[in-house]
Amino acid sequence: MPDAKTTLQERRSPKSGDAGPSAQPTIFLVMECERPLAAGARCSLANTYTVTLGRGEARRLVRGDEGRAATGAGAQSLDIRVPDAWMSRQHARLDYAMGAWLLVDLESRNGTFVNGERVAQAELGDGDVIELGHTLFVFRDNLSTPARAPRQVDLEDHHPAEEGMATLRPDVSAAFNDLERLSSSGVEILIRGESGTGKELIARAIHALSGRGGAFVAINCGALPPTLVESELFGYERGAFSGAAHAKSGLIRSAHGGTLFLDEIGDLAAESQTALLRVLQEREVTPVGGTRPVPVDFRLIAATHRDLNERAQTGAFREDLLGRISAHVVHLPPLRDRREDLGVLLATLLPRVARNEPIPAISTEAARLLLGYDWPRNVRQLEKYLAVAAPFAEGGTLEASHLPAEVRGGDRTGEAARSRKTSRPPNARRDGALTDRDRERKRELVALLREHGGNVSAVARAMNKGRTQIQRWVQRYGLDARAFRGP
């Protein structure tokens, strides 16, 4: 039987020259509660067999056996130091053995917590939140990681070129790097993502990096009245219609030499889609009431929360227009799918909402709530809630009591939502937040629970796992072993 280090290297390490992404275990330092502006850090645990975590004079991420690891000849150790006075110098250790990562408390003074529960040791699962002192980490068991992603990133030392492009997620970072490379190319970019994910912020970052001297003109297509779309976009001549006392250049000509950002382009009416397509093809605008086209030079960036491919198939969106606006497509994941970036976002948003007041620390209880909340309205909602909470902190500490009841666990959508919530174990994951591996494991677990009538010990024997681990999975996947027992 191969030893743990060999097994780790075979299961976890991307081979030299791999072109595609690989699934890697990863530890994220999400937030230092006493230093919220320090953002966070990410360390891949591929080809790593042990991680020590403890207090240091400054934040440091130090790998051992760098020379051997660079050649793929052996596994590494990793030492993570955080300037957190509530952490012990030797606080906890992560060990890889028998195909799993085990977190061990090293008799720390203030304890080690996993998902809010104090542990002496615990086998980690994907997405587990680790709390050491006033510092929060997130463990990811199989994180999709591009082949050229750096093994570790510390955003305390490295800041992105533009606001909005800071991230610890390697897949999101790769997408942002592509946007930086394309920023000066002039190609049309389509940004997809739910409302509130920061699509306009990314569009502004692309414009700032593009070097174009003209203005950034943002248009919410969903807010344009259908009867005024053409006059607002293309402008009009004096006397073109009743009330047109003066000529108006229109929003597209206002973006001449700059960037035209069409937000929620999926809501554009059919006749307006046709007119916009003509402008993109000819690069000229004919104002309402005018007879002579006016040349325009702009870079187009569009955004939508809709599936435009699906709308094109049903005829709701022009296929040829979709081809024009989507030379490069980027998808911004919702905040619930990038919890690892919560500290990064706090470092960006807190100075904005503090309004020249001292930046508050964040209590560990408040940080736990922020990490556990689903954020249905994404980054926009986070910013609004921080703006409400920050004045109550008065430059001291942002406490859990300063957060809206919705984040503290209050009713969000009525009695039915509360009923669903109380019937689910506290750490249960919604299916939409599960990885493919989680879903496969959940299906196996459900099948075995049915087979053994909800007997957790029998399921543990069948899966060759400890009974405690089965109980953890049952809780994680929102299951109730009693529901599988016979009458």
Coordinates of C-alpha atoms in Angstrom, one line a residue:
M1 CA 0.0 0.0 0.0
P2 CA 1.5 3.4 -0.9
D3 CA 2.2 5.8 1.9
A4 CA 0.2 9.0 2.4
K5 CA 2.7 11.2 0.6
T6 CA 2.8 9.1 -2.5
T7 CA -1.0 8.8 -2.6
L8 CA -1.3 12.5 -2.3
Q9 CA 1.0 13.2 -5.2
E10 CA -0.9 10.7 -7.4
R11 CA -4.4 12.0 -6.5
R12 CA -3.8 15.7 -6.1
S13 CA -0.9 17.0 -8.1
P14 CA -1.3 18.2 -11.6
K15 CA 1.3 16.7 -13.9
S16 CA 3.9 18.9 -15.4
G17 CA 2.6 20.2 -18.8
D18 CA -1.1 19.7 -18.0
A19 CA -3.0 22.1 -20.3
G20 CA -6.4 22.0 -18.6
P21 CA -7.6 22.8 -15.0
S22 CA -7.2 20.3 -12.2
A23 CA -9.1 19.7 -9.0
Q24 CA -6.9 20.7 -6.1
P25 CA -7.4 20.8 -2.3
T26 CA -7.0 24.5 -1.3
I27 CA -7.0 26.5 2.0
F28 CA -8.3 30.1 1.9
L29 CA -7.4 32.6 4.6
V30 CA -10.7 34.5 4.1
M31 CA -10.6 37.1 6.8
E32 CA -8.6 38.5 9.7
C33 CA -11.4 40.0 11.7
E34 CA -9.1 42.6 13.5
R35 CA -7.6 43.6 10.1
P36 CA -10.4 43.5 7.6
L37 CA -8.5 45.6 5.0
A38 CA -5.8 42.9 4.8
A39 CA -8.1 40.9 2.4
G40 CA -7.1 37.3 2.2
A41 CA -4.8 34.6 0.9
R42 CA -5.0 31.3 -1.0
C43 CA -2.7 28.3 -0.9
S44 CA -3.0 25.2 -3.0
L45 CA -2.5 22.0 -1.1
A46 CA -1.6 19.9 -4.1
N47 CA 1.6 17.9 -3.4
T48 CA 1.4 19.0 0.2
Y49 CA 1.2 16.7 3.2
T50 CA 1.0 18.9 6.3
V51 CA 0.1 22.5 7.1
T52 CA 0.9 24.3 10.4
L53 CA -1.2 27.3 11.4
G54 CA -0.3 29.8 14.1
R55 CA 0.4 33.3 15.2
G56 CA 3.3 35.3 13.7
E57 CA 4.6 38.8 13.7
A58 CA 3.3 39.3 10.2
R59 CA 1.3 37.2 7.7
R60 CA 3.6 34.7 6.0
L61 CA 2.9 31.7 3.8
V62 CA 6.1 29.6 3.8
R63 CA 6.6 26.3 2.0
G64 CA 9.2 23.7 2.9
D65 CA 11.0 21.4 0.5
E66 CA 10.6 24.0 -2.4
G67 CA 13.4 22.5 -4.4
R68 CA 12.1 19.0 -4.4
A69 CA 8.5 20.1 -5.0
A70 CA 9.5 22.1 -8.0
T71 CA 10.8 18.9 -9.7
G72 CA 7.8 16.8 -8.5
A73 CA 10.2 14.6 -6.5
G74 CA 8.4 14.9 -3.2
A75 CA 5.7 16.5 -1.1
Q76 CA 5.9 19.7 0.8
S77 CA 5.0 21.2 4.1
L78 CA 3.3 24.6 4.5
D79 CA 3.5 27.1 7.3
I80 CA 0.8 29.8 7.6
R81 CA 1.4 32.6 10.1
V82 CA -1.1 35.3 10.9
P83 CA -0.6 38.4 13.2
D84 CA -3.7 37.4 15.3
A85 CA -3.2 37.9 19.0
W86 CA -6.0 35.4 19.7
M87 CA -4.2 32.6 17.9
S88 CA -1.5 30.4 19.6
R89 CA 2.0 30.3 18.1
Q90 CA 1.3 26.6 17.3
H91 CA -2.5 26.6 17.0
A92 CA -3.5 23.8 14.7
R93 CA -2.2 21.4 12.0
L94 CA -3.7 20.0 8.8
D95 CA -2.5 16.5 7.9
Y96 CA -3.2 14.6 4.7
A97 CA -3.6 10.8 5.2
M98 CA -5.7 8.0 3.8
G99 CA -7.3 10.2 1.2
A100 CA -8.6 12.9 3.6
W101 CA -7.5 16.0 5.3
L102 CA -7.6 16.0 9.1
L103 CA -7.6 19.2 11.2
V104 CA -5.9 18.8 14.6
D105 CA -5.9 21.3 17.4
L106 CA -2.5 21.7 19.0
E107 CA -3.8 22.4 22.5
S108 CA -4.4 26.0 21.6
R109 CA -5.5 28.4 24.3
N110 CA -8.7 29.6 22.5
G111 CA -9.6 26.4 20.6
T112 CA -10.1 25.4 17.1
F113 CA -13.6 25.5 15.5
V114 CA -15.1 23.9 12.4
N115 CA -18.4 25.4 11.2
G116 CA -18.8 27.1 14.6
E117 CA -18.2 23.9 16.7
R118 CA -15.1 23.4 18.8
V119 CA -13.1 20.4 17.8
A120 CA -10.0 18.5 19.0
Q121 CA -9.7 17.0 15.6
A122 CA -12.0 16.7 12.6
E123 CA -11.9 15.3 9.1
L124 CA -12.5 18.3 6.8
G125 CA -15.2 18.4 4.1
D126 CA -15.5 20.7 1.1
G127 CA -16.5 24.2 2.1
D128 CA -15.9 23.8 5.9
V129 CA -15.2 27.0 7.7
I130 CA -12.2 26.9 10.1
E131 CA -12.0 29.5 12.9
L132 CA -8.6 30.0 14.7
G133 CA -8.6 33.0 17.1
H134 CA -10.1 35.9 15.2
T135 CA -9.2 34.5 11.7
L136 CA -11.4 32.5 9.4
F137 CA -10.4 30.0 6.8
V138 CA -12.4 28.0 4.2
F139 CA -11.2 24.6 3.1
R140 CA -12.0 23.4 -0.5
D141 CA -11.4 19.7 -1.2
N142 CA -11.5 19.7 -5.0
L143 CA -11.3 23.3 -6.3
S144 CA -11.1 23.6 -10.1
T145 CA -7.7 25.3 -10.7
P146 CA -6.3 26.4 -14.1
A147 CA -2.9 24.9 -14.9
R148 CA -1.0 28.2 -14.8
A149 CA -2.6 29.5 -11.6
P150 CA 0.0 30.4 -9.0
R151 CA 0.3 28.0 -6.1
Q152 CA -0.4 30.7 -3.6
V153 CA -1.7 34.3 -3.6
D154 CA -1.6 36.8 -0.8
L155 CA -3.7 39.9 -1.6
E156 CA -2.2 41.8 1.3
D157 CA 0.9 42.1 -0.9
H158 CA -0.7 42.2 -4.3
H159 CA -3.5 44.5 -5.5
P160 CA -5.2 44.2 -8.9
A161 CA -4.9 46.8 -11.5
E162 CA -8.5 48.0 -11.1
E163 CA -11.2 47.9 -8.5
G164 CA -13.5 44.9 -8.9
M165 CA -10.9 42.6 -10.2
A166 CA -9.6 41.4 -6.9
T167 CA -10.3 37.7 -6.2
L168 CA -8.7 34.7 -4.5
R169 CA -10.6 32.2 -6.7
P170 CA -8.2 30.8 -9.3
D171 CA -11.0 30.3 -11.9
V172 CA -12.3 33.9 -11.5
S173 CA -8.7 35.2 -11.5
A174 CA -8.1 33.5 -14.8
A175 CA -11.2 35.1 -16.3
F176 CA -10.1 38.6 -15.0
N177 CA -6.6 38.1 -16.5
D178 CA -8.2 37.3 -19.9
L179 CA -10.2 40.6 -19.6
E180 CA -7.1 42.6 -18.8
R181 CA -5.4 41.1 -21.9
L182 CA -8.4 42.0 -24.0
S183 CA -9.0 45.4 -22.6
S184 CA -7.1 47.3 -25.3
S185 CA -8.1 45.0 -28.1
G186 CA -11.5 46.6 -28.8
V187 CA -13.4 43.3 -29.1
E188 CA -16.9 43.1 -27.9
I189 CA -17.4 41.6 -24.5
L190 CA -20.5 40.1 -23.0
I191 CA -20.6 39.8 -19.2
R192 CA -23.1 37.3 -17.8
G193 CA -24.2 37.0 -14.2
E194 CA -27.0 37.4 -11.7
S195 CA -28.1 40.9 -10.7
G196 CA -25.8 42.5 -8.2
T197 CA -22.7 40.5 -9.1
G198 CA -20.7 43.6 -10.2
K199 CA -21.1 43.5 -14.0
E200 CA -20.9 47.3 -14.4
L201 CA -17.9 47.5 -12.1
I202 CA -16.1 45.0 -14.3
A203 CA -17.1 46.9 -17.4
R204 CA -15.7 50.1 -15.9
A205 CA -12.5 48.3 -15.1
I206 CA -12.1 47.1 -18.7
H207 CA -12.7 50.7 -19.9
A208 CA -10.1 52.1 -17.5
L209 CA -7.5 49.5 -18.7
S210 CA -8.4 50.1 -22.4
G211 CA -6.6 53.4 -22.7
R212 CA -9.6 54.9 -24.6
G213 CA -9.9 58.6 -24.0
G214 CA -13.6 58.9 -24.4
A215 CA -16.3 58.5 -21.8
F216 CA -17.8 55.4 -20.3
V217 CA -21.5 55.6 -21.0
A218 CA -23.7 53.1 -19.2
I219 CA -27.3 52.4 -20.4
N220 CA -29.8 50.1 -18.6
C221 CA -31.7 48.7 -21.6
G222 CA -34.4 47.4 -19.3
A223 CA -35.1 50.9 -18.0
L224 CA -35.5 52.5 -21.5
P225 CA -39.2 53.1 -22.4
P226 CA -39.8 51.3 -25.8
T227 CA -41.1 54.5 -27.3
L228 CA -38.0 56.4 -26.5
V229 CA -35.3 53.8 -27.2
E230 CA -34.2 55.1 -30.6
S231 CA -34.3 58.8 -29.6
E232 CA -32.3 58.1 -26.4
L233 CA -29.7 55.9 -28.1
F234 CA -29.4 57.6 -31.5
G235 CA -30.3 61.2 -30.6
Y236 CA -32.6 63.4 -32.6
E237 CA -32.7 66.5 -34.7
R238 CA -34.5 69.7 -33.7
G239 CA -38.2 69.4 -34.6
A240 CA -38.0 65.7 -35.2
F241 CA -41.1 65.3 -33.0
S242 CA -43.3 67.4 -30.7
G243 CA -41.2 68.7 -27.9
A244 CA -37.9 68.4 -29.7
A245 CA -36.9 72.0 -29.3
H246 CA -33.2 71.3 -29.5
A247 CA -31.1 68.6 -31.2
K248 CA -29.7 65.9 -28.9
S249 CA -26.7 63.7 -29.8
G250 CA -27.9 60.6 -28.0
L251 CA -26.1 58.1 -25.7
I252 CA -24.3 56.2 -28.4
R253 CA -22.6 59.3 -29.8
S254 CA -21.8 60.3 -26.2
A255 CA -19.6 57.2 -26.1
H256 CA -17.6 58.3 -29.1
G257 CA -13.9 57.5 -28.4
G258 CA -14.9 55.6 -25.3
T259 CA -16.9 52.6 -24.1
L260 CA -20.7 52.0 -24.5
F261 CA -22.0 49.7 -21.8
L262 CA -25.4 48.1 -22.5
D263 CA -26.6 46.7 -19.2
E264 CA -29.4 44.1 -19.3
I265 CA -29.2 43.9 -23.1
G266 CA -31.5 40.8 -23.0
D267 CA -34.4 43.2 -22.1
L268 CA -34.0 45.2 -25.3
A269 CA -37.1 45.2 -27.4
A270 CA -37.0 43.4 -30.8
E271 CA -37.2 46.6 -32.9
S272 CA -34.5 48.2 -30.9
Q273 CA -32.3 45.1 -31.4
T274 CA -32.6 45.6 -35.2
A275 CA -31.6 49.2 -34.9
L276 CA -28.6 48.4 -32.6
L277 CA -27.4 45.7 -35.0
R278 CA -27.3 48.2 -37.8
V279 CA -25.2 50.6 -35.7
L280 CA -22.8 47.8 -34.8
Q281 CA -22.5 46.8 -38.5
E282 CA -22.1 50.2 -40.0
R283 CA -20.5 52.1 -37.0
E284 CA -22.7 55.1 -37.7
V285 CA -25.8 56.6 -36.2
T286 CA -28.7 58.4 -38.0
P287 CA -30.5 60.6 -35.5
V288 CA -34.3 60.5 -35.3
G289 CA -35.5 63.1 -37.9
G290 CA -32.1 63.2 -39.5
T291 CA -31.1 62.1 -43.0
R292 CA -27.3 61.9 -42.8
P293 CA -25.6 59.2 -40.7
V294 CA -22.9 60.3 -38.2
P295 CA -19.8 58.0 -37.8
V296 CA -19.2 56.8 -34.3
D297 CA -16.2 55.0 -32.7
F298 CA -17.0 53.2 -29.5
R299 CA -16.1 49.9 -27.7
L300 CA -19.1 47.8 -26.8
I301 CA -19.5 45.9 -23.6
A302 CA -22.9 44.3 -22.9
A303 CA -24.2 42.6 -19.8
T304 CA -27.2 40.4 -18.9
H305 CA -28.6 38.1 -16.3
R306 CA -30.5 36.2 -18.9
D307 CA -29.5 33.2 -21.0
L308 CA -29.2 34.9 -24.4
N309 CA -28.5 31.6 -26.2
E310 CA -31.9 30.3 -24.9
R311 CA -33.6 33.5 -25.9
A312 CA -32.1 33.4 -29.3
Q313 CA -33.4 29.9 -29.8
T314 CA -36.9 31.0 -29.0
G315 CA -36.6 34.1 -31.2
A316 CA -36.7 36.6 -28.3
F317 CA -33.2 37.8 -29.1
R318 CA -31.6 38.1 -32.5
E319 CA -29.1 35.4 -33.3
D320 CA -27.0 37.8 -35.4
L321 CA -27.0 40.5 -32.7
L322 CA -25.8 37.9 -30.2
G323 CA -23.0 37.0 -32.5
R324 CA -22.0 40.7 -32.7
I325 CA -21.9 41.4 -29.0
S326 CA -20.3 38.1 -27.7
A327 CA -16.8 37.9 -29.2
H328 CA -15.7 37.1 -25.7
V329 CA -18.1 36.0 -22.9
V330 CA -17.3 36.1 -19.2
H331 CA -19.5 34.7 -16.4
L332 CA -19.4 36.3 -13.0
P333 CA -20.4 33.8 -10.3
P334 CA -22.9 34.7 -7.6
L335 CA -21.5 35.6 -4.2
R336 CA -22.8 32.4 -2.7
D337 CA -20.5 30.5 -5.0
R338 CA -17.4 32.6 -4.1
R339 CA -17.6 32.8 -0.3
E340 CA -13.8 32.6 -0.4
D341 CA -13.8 36.2 -1.7
L342 CA -15.8 37.6 1.2
G343 CA -12.8 39.1 2.9
V344 CA -11.6 40.6 -0.4
L345 CA -14.9 42.3 -0.9
L346 CA -15.0 43.6 2.6
A347 CA -11.6 45.1 2.1
T348 CA -13.0 46.9 -1.0
L349 CA -16.4 47.9 0.4
L350 CA -15.6 48.9 4.0
P351 CA -13.6 52.1 3.1
R352 CA -16.4 53.1 0.7
V353 CA -19.2 52.7 3.3
A354 CA -17.2 54.0 6.3
R355 CA -17.2 57.5 4.8
N356 CA -13.9 58.7 6.2
E357 CA -14.6 57.1 9.6
P358 CA -12.1 54.6 11.1
I359 CA -12.5 51.1 9.6
P360 CA -14.2 48.9 12.1
A361 CA -13.0 45.4 13.1
I362 CA -15.4 42.6 12.6
S363 CA -16.4 40.3 15.4
T364 CA -16.0 36.6 14.8
E365 CA -19.7 36.0 15.3
A366 CA -20.5 38.6 12.6
A367 CA -17.9 37.2 10.3
R368 CA -19.4 33.7 10.7
L369 CA -22.9 35.1 9.8
L370 CA -21.6 36.9 6.8
L371 CA -19.9 33.7 5.6
G372 CA -23.0 31.6 6.2
Y373 CA -25.5 33.8 4.5
D374 CA -26.6 33.0 0.9
W375 CA -26.6 36.7 -0.4
P376 CA -29.4 36.2 -2.9
R377 CA -28.9 39.8 -4.2
N378 CA -25.1 39.3 -4.3
V379 CA -22.4 42.0 -3.8
R380 CA -24.9 44.8 -4.1
Q381 CA -26.7 43.5 -1.1
L382 CA -23.5 43.0 0.8
E383 CA -22.6 46.7 0.2
K384 CA -26.0 47.9 1.3
Y385 CA -26.0 45.9 4.5
L386 CA -22.4 47.0 5.4
A387 CA -23.5 50.6 4.8
V388 CA -26.3 50.1 7.4
A389 CA -24.1 48.3 9.9
A390 CA -20.9 50.4 9.7
P391 CA -22.4 53.5 11.5
F392 CA -23.4 51.4 14.5
A393 CA -19.8 50.1 14.9
E394 CA -18.7 53.7 15.5
G395 CA -15.1 52.8 14.5
G396 CA -14.9 50.0 17.0
T397 CA -16.2 46.6 16.1
L398 CA -18.9 45.6 13.7
E399 CA -21.0 43.1 15.8
A400 CA -23.5 40.5 14.8
S401 CA -26.2 42.7 16.3
H402 CA -25.4 45.5 13.8
L403 CA -26.3 43.2 10.9
P404 CA -29.9 43.0 9.5
A405 CA -32.2 40.4 10.9
E406 CA -32.1 38.7 7.5
V407 CA -28.4 37.9 7.9
R408 CA -28.8 37.0 11.6
G409 CA -31.3 34.3 10.6
G410 CA -34.5 36.2 10.4
D411 CA -37.4 35.3 8.1
R412 CA -36.6 36.2 4.5
T413 CA -39.6 35.1 2.5
G414 CA -42.4 34.3 4.8
E415 CA -43.6 31.3 6.8
A416 CA -42.9 28.7 4.1
A417 CA -39.2 29.7 4.0
R418 CA -39.0 29.6 7.8
S419 CA -40.6 26.1 7.8
R420 CA -38.0 24.9 5.2
K421 CA -35.2 26.4 7.2
T422 CA -36.1 24.8 10.5
S423 CA -36.6 21.4 8.9
R424 CA -33.0 21.5 7.6
P425 CA -30.0 20.8 9.9
P426 CA -28.0 24.0 10.6
N427 CA -25.0 23.2 8.4
A428 CA -26.9 21.6 5.6
R429 CA -26.0 22.7 2.1
R430 CA -28.5 23.5 -0.6
D431 CA -28.2 21.2 -3.6
G432 CA -27.2 24.3 -5.8
A433 CA -24.1 24.8 -3.6
L434 CA -22.9 21.2 -3.8
T435 CA -20.0 20.1 -5.9
D436 CA -20.3 17.2 -8.4
R437 CA -18.5 15.1 -5.9
D438 CA -20.9 16.1 -3.1
R439 CA -23.9 15.2 -5.2
E440 CA -22.4 11.8 -6.0
R441 CA -21.7 11.2 -2.4
K442 CA -25.2 12.3 -1.4
R443 CA -26.8 9.9 -3.8
E444 CA -24.6 7.1 -2.4
L445 CA -25.5 8.0 1.1
V446 CA -29.3 8.2 0.4
A447 CA -29.1 4.7 -1.3
L448 CA -27.3 3.2 1.7
L449 CA -29.6 4.8 4.3
R450 CA -32.5 3.3 2.4
E451 CA -30.8 -0.1 2.2
H452 CA -30.0 -0.1 6.0
G453 CA -33.1 1.5 7.2
G454 CA -31.4 4.6 8.5
N455 CA -28.9 2.7 10.6
V456 CA -25.9 5.1 10.6
S457 CA -23.5 2.5 12.0
A458 CA -24.3 0.0 9.2
V459 CA -23.9 2.8 6.6
A460 CA -20.5 3.6 8.1
R461 CA -19.4 0.0 7.8
A462 CA -20.6 -0.1 4.2
M463 CA -18.7 3.0 3.3
N464 CA -15.6 2.1 5.3
K465 CA -15.9 5.3 7.2
G466 CA -16.3 6.3 10.9
R467 CA -19.7 6.8 12.3
T468 CA -18.9 10.4 13.1
Q469 CA -18.1 11.1 9.5
I470 CA -21.4 9.6 8.3
Q471 CA -23.2 11.9 10.8
R472 CA -21.3 14.9 9.5
W473 CA -22.3 14.1 5.9
V474 CA -25.9 13.5 6.9
Q475 CA -26.0 16.9 8.4
R476 CA -24.1 18.5 5.5
Y477 CA -26.5 17.2 2.9
G478 CA -29.6 18.1 4.9
L479 CA -30.7 14.5 5.5
D480 CA -32.5 12.9 8.4
A481 CA -31.5 9.3 9.1
R482 CA -34.8 8.8 11.0
A483 CA -36.8 9.4 7.9
F484 CA -35.3 6.2 6.4
R485 CA -36.4 3.9 9.2
G486 CA -39.4 1.7 8.8
P487 CA -42.7 2.2 10.7

